[in-house]
Tab-separated table of C-alpha atoms in Angstrom:
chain	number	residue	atom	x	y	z
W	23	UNK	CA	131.748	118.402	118.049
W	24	UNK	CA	129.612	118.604	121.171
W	25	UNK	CA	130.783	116.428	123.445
W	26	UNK	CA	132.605	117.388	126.561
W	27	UNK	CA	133.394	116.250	130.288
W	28	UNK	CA	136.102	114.102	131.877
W	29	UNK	CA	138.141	112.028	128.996
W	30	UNK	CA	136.592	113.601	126.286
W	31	UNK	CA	139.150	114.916	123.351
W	32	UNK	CA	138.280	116.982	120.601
W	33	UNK	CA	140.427	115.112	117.330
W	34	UNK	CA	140.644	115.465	113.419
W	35	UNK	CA	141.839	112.250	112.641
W	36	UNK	CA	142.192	108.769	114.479
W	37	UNK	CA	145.907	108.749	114.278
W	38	UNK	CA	146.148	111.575	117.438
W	39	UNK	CA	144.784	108.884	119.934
W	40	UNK	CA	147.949	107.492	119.797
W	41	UNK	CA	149.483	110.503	120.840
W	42	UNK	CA	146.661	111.423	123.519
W	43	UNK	CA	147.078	108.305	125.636
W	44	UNK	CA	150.847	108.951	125.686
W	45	UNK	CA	150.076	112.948	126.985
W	46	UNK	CA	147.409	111.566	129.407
W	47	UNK	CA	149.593	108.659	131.296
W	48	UNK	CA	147.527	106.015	130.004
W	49	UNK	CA	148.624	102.514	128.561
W	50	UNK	CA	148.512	101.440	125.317
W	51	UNK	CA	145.661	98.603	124.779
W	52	UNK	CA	146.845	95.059	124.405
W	53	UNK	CA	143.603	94.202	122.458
W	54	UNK	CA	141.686	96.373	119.879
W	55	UNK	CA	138.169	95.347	119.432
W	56	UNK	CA	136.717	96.438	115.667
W	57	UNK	CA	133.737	96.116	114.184
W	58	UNK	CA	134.858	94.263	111.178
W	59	UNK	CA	131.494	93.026	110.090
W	60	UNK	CA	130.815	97.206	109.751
W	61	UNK	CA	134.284	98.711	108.959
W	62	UNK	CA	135.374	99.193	104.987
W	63	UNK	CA	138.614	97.435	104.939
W	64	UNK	CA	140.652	99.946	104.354
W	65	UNK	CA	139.665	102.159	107.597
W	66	UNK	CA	139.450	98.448	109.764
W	67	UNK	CA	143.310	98.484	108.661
W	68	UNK	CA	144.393	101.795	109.475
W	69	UNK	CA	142.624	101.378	113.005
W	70	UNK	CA	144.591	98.133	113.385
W	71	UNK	CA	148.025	99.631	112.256
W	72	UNK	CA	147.749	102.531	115.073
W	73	UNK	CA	148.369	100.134	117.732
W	74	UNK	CA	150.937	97.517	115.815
W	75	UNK	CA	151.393	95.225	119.199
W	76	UNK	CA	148.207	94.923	120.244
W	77	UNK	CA	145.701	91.970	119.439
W	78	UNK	CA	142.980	93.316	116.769
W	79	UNK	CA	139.552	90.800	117.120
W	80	UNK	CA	136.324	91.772	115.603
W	81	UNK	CA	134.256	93.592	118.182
W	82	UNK	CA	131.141	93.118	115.954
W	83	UNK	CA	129.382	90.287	117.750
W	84	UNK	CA	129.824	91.735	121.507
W	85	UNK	CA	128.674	95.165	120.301
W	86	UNK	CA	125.624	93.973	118.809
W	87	UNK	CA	124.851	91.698	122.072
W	88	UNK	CA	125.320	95.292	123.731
W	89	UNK	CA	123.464	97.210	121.606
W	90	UNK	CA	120.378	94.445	121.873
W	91	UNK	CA	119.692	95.646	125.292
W	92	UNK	CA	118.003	98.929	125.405
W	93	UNK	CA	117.924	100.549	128.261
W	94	UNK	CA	114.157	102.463	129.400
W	95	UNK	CA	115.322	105.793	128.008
W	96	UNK	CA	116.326	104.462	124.345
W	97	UNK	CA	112.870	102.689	124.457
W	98	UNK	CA	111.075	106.044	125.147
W	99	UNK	CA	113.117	107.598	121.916
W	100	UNK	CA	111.988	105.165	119.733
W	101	UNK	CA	108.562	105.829	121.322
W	102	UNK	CA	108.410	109.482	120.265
W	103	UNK	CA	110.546	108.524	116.901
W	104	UNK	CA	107.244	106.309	116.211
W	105	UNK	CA	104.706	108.392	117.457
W	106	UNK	CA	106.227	111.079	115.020
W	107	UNK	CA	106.646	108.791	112.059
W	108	UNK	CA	102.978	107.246	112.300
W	109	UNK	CA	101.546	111.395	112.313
W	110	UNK	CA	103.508	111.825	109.051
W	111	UNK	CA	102.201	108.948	107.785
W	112	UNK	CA	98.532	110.049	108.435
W	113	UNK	CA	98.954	112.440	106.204
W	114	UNK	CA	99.612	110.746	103.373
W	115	UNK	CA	96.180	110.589	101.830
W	116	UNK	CA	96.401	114.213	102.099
W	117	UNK	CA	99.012	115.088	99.685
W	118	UNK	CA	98.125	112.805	96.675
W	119	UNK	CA	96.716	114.517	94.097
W	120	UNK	CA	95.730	112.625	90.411
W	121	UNK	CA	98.122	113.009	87.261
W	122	UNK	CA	101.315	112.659	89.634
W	123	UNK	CA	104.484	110.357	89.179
W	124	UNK	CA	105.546	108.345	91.743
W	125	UNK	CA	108.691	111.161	92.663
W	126	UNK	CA	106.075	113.717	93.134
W	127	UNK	CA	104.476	112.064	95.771
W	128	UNK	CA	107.876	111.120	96.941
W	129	UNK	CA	108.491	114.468	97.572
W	130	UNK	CA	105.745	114.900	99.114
W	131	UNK	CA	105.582	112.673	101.609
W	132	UNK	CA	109.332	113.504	102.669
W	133	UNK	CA	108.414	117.308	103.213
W	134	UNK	CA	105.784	115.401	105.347
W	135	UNK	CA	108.290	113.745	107.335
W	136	UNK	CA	110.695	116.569	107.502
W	137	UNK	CA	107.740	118.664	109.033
W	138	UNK	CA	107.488	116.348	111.738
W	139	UNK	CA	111.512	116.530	112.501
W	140	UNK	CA	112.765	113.958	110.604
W	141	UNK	CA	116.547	114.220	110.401
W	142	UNK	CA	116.443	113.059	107.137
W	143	UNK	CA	119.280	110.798	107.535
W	144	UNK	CA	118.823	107.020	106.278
W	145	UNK	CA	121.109	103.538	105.664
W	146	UNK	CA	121.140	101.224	103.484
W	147	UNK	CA	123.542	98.228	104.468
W	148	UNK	CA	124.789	96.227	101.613
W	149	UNK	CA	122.956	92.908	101.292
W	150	UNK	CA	120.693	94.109	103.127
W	151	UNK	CA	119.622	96.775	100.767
W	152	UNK	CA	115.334	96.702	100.120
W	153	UNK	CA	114.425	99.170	98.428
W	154	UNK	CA	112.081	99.249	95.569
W	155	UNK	CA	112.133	101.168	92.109
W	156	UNK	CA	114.065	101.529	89.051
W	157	UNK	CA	115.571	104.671	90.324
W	158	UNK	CA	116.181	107.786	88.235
W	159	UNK	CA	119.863	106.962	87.531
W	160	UNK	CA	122.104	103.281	87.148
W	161	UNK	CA	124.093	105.253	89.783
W	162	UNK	CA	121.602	104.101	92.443
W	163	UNK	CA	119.138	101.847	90.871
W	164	UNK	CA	116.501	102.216	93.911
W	165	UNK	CA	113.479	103.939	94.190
W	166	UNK	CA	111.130	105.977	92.281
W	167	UNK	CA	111.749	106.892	88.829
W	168	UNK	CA	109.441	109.323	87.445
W	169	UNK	CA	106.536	107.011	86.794
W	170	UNK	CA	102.990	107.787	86.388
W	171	UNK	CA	100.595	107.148	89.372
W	172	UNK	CA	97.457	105.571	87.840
W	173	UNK	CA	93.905	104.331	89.383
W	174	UNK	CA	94.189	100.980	90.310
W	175	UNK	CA	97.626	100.937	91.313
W	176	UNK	CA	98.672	100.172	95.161
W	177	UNK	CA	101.589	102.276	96.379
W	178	UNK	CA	103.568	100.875	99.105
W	179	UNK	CA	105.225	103.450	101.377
W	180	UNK	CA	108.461	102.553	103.355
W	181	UNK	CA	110.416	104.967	105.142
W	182	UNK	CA	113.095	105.133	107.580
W	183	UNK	CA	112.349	107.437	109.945
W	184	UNK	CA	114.826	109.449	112.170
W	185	UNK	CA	113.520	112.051	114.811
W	186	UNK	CA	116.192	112.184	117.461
W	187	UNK	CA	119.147	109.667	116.648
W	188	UNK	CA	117.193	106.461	117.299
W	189	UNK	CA	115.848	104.275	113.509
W	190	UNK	CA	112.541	102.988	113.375
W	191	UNK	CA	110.948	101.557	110.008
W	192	UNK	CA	107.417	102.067	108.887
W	193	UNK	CA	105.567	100.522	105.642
W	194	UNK	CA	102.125	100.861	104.742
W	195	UNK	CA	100.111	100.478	101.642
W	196	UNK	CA	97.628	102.918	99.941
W	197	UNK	CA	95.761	102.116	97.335
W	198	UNK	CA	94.723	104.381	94.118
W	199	UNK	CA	91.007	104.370	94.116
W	200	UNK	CA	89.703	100.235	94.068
W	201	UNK	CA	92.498	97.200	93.368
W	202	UNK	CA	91.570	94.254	92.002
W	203	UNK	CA	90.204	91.606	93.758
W	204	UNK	CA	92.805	89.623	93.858
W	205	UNK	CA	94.651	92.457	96.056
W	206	UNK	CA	91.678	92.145	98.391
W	207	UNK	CA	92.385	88.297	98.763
W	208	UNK	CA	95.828	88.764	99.045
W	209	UNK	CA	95.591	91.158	101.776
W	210	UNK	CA	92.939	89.134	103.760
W	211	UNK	CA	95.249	85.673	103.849
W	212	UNK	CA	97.901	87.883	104.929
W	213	UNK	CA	95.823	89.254	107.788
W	214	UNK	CA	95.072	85.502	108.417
W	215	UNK	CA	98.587	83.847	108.780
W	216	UNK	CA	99.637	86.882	110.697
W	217	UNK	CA	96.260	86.614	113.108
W	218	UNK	CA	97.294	82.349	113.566
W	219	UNK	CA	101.094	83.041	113.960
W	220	UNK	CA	100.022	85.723	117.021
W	221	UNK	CA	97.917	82.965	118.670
W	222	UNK	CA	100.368	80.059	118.486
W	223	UNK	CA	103.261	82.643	119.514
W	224	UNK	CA	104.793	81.915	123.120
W	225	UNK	CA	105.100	84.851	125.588
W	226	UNK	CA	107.735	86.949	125.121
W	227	UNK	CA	108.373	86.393	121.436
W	228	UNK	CA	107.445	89.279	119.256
W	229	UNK	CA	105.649	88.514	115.612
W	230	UNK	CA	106.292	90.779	112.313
């Protein structure tokens, strides 16, 4: 609770705003904007009951338009959250060693990332949820699960990385001494669509 200047109230609970626009003068709102598409249900109705008269839309759509927009400063975070990210990731290589599972190296690479002031904090967003692995428990069924890193194998790295508030995503694939062939191929046709899509692509429009 760091935040202070003109407006800014320290509070433990939502219900006190209520009670801190009465104190300061100002109006109740005649329309609450939520973000319903984000909110649990039960907190997007105990937002809504604090101000009973007052229209309650979902908020959702505008925010996101708003949040689209990023302004020169929140581009230069995610620079430096990338820049960050991508030395953690050169280090991968570094910290495999043979005979490990795939939570060792897990481990690993997160002490990795915390070295290079990752926050450590990530989302997952309901149907949106990616990520791979059995998991070590049917309490969360994602992610690595104790198993046995072998030659051969390919070992696909994605991490959410989070150096000063601002997201970024970064995968990348390794490989366990040769893959098969097939991987090879794979990989090349890959390279392929992605090198046709980037010549075809208009100005302006980004590729993934």
């Amino acid at each position: 609770n760091n935040i202070t200047g003109e407006h800014s109230f320290s509070i433990r609970k939502p219900e006190q705003i209520v009670d801190l626009l009465k104190e300061q003068g100002l109006p109740m709102p005649t329309k609450l904007m939520l973000e319903g598409d984000e909110l649990p249900y039960t907190e997007y109705c105990r937002l809504a009951s604090l101000f009973p008269e007052a229209e309650v839309v979902n908020g959702t759509p505008l925010i996101r338009q708003a949040r689209s927009v990023k302004t020169p400063v929140e581009v230069e975070m995610f620079r430096r959250s990338g820049i960050a990210h991508a030395k953690a990731y050169e280090q991968i290589p570094s910290v495999y060693r043979p005979g490990m599972t795939d939570i060792e190296f897990s481990i690993e690479i997160e002490r990795l990332m915390r070295l290079q002031g990752c926050l450590g904090i990530f989302r997952v967003f309901g149907r949106s949820m990616e990520i791979g692995g059995q998991g070590l428990d049917p309490a969360l069924p994602g992610g690595a699960n104790k198993t046995p890193l072998k030659e051969g194998q390919s070992v696909m790295v994605d991490l959410g990385g989070n150096f000063n508030g601002y997201m970024n995503d970064m995968s990348r694939v390794f490989s366990i001494g040769k893959l098969p062939e097939e991987a090879y191929t794979a990989h090349q046709v890959c390279l392929d669509i992605q090198t046709k899509i980037a010549s075809i692509a208009k100005p302006g429009i980004a590729c993934e």
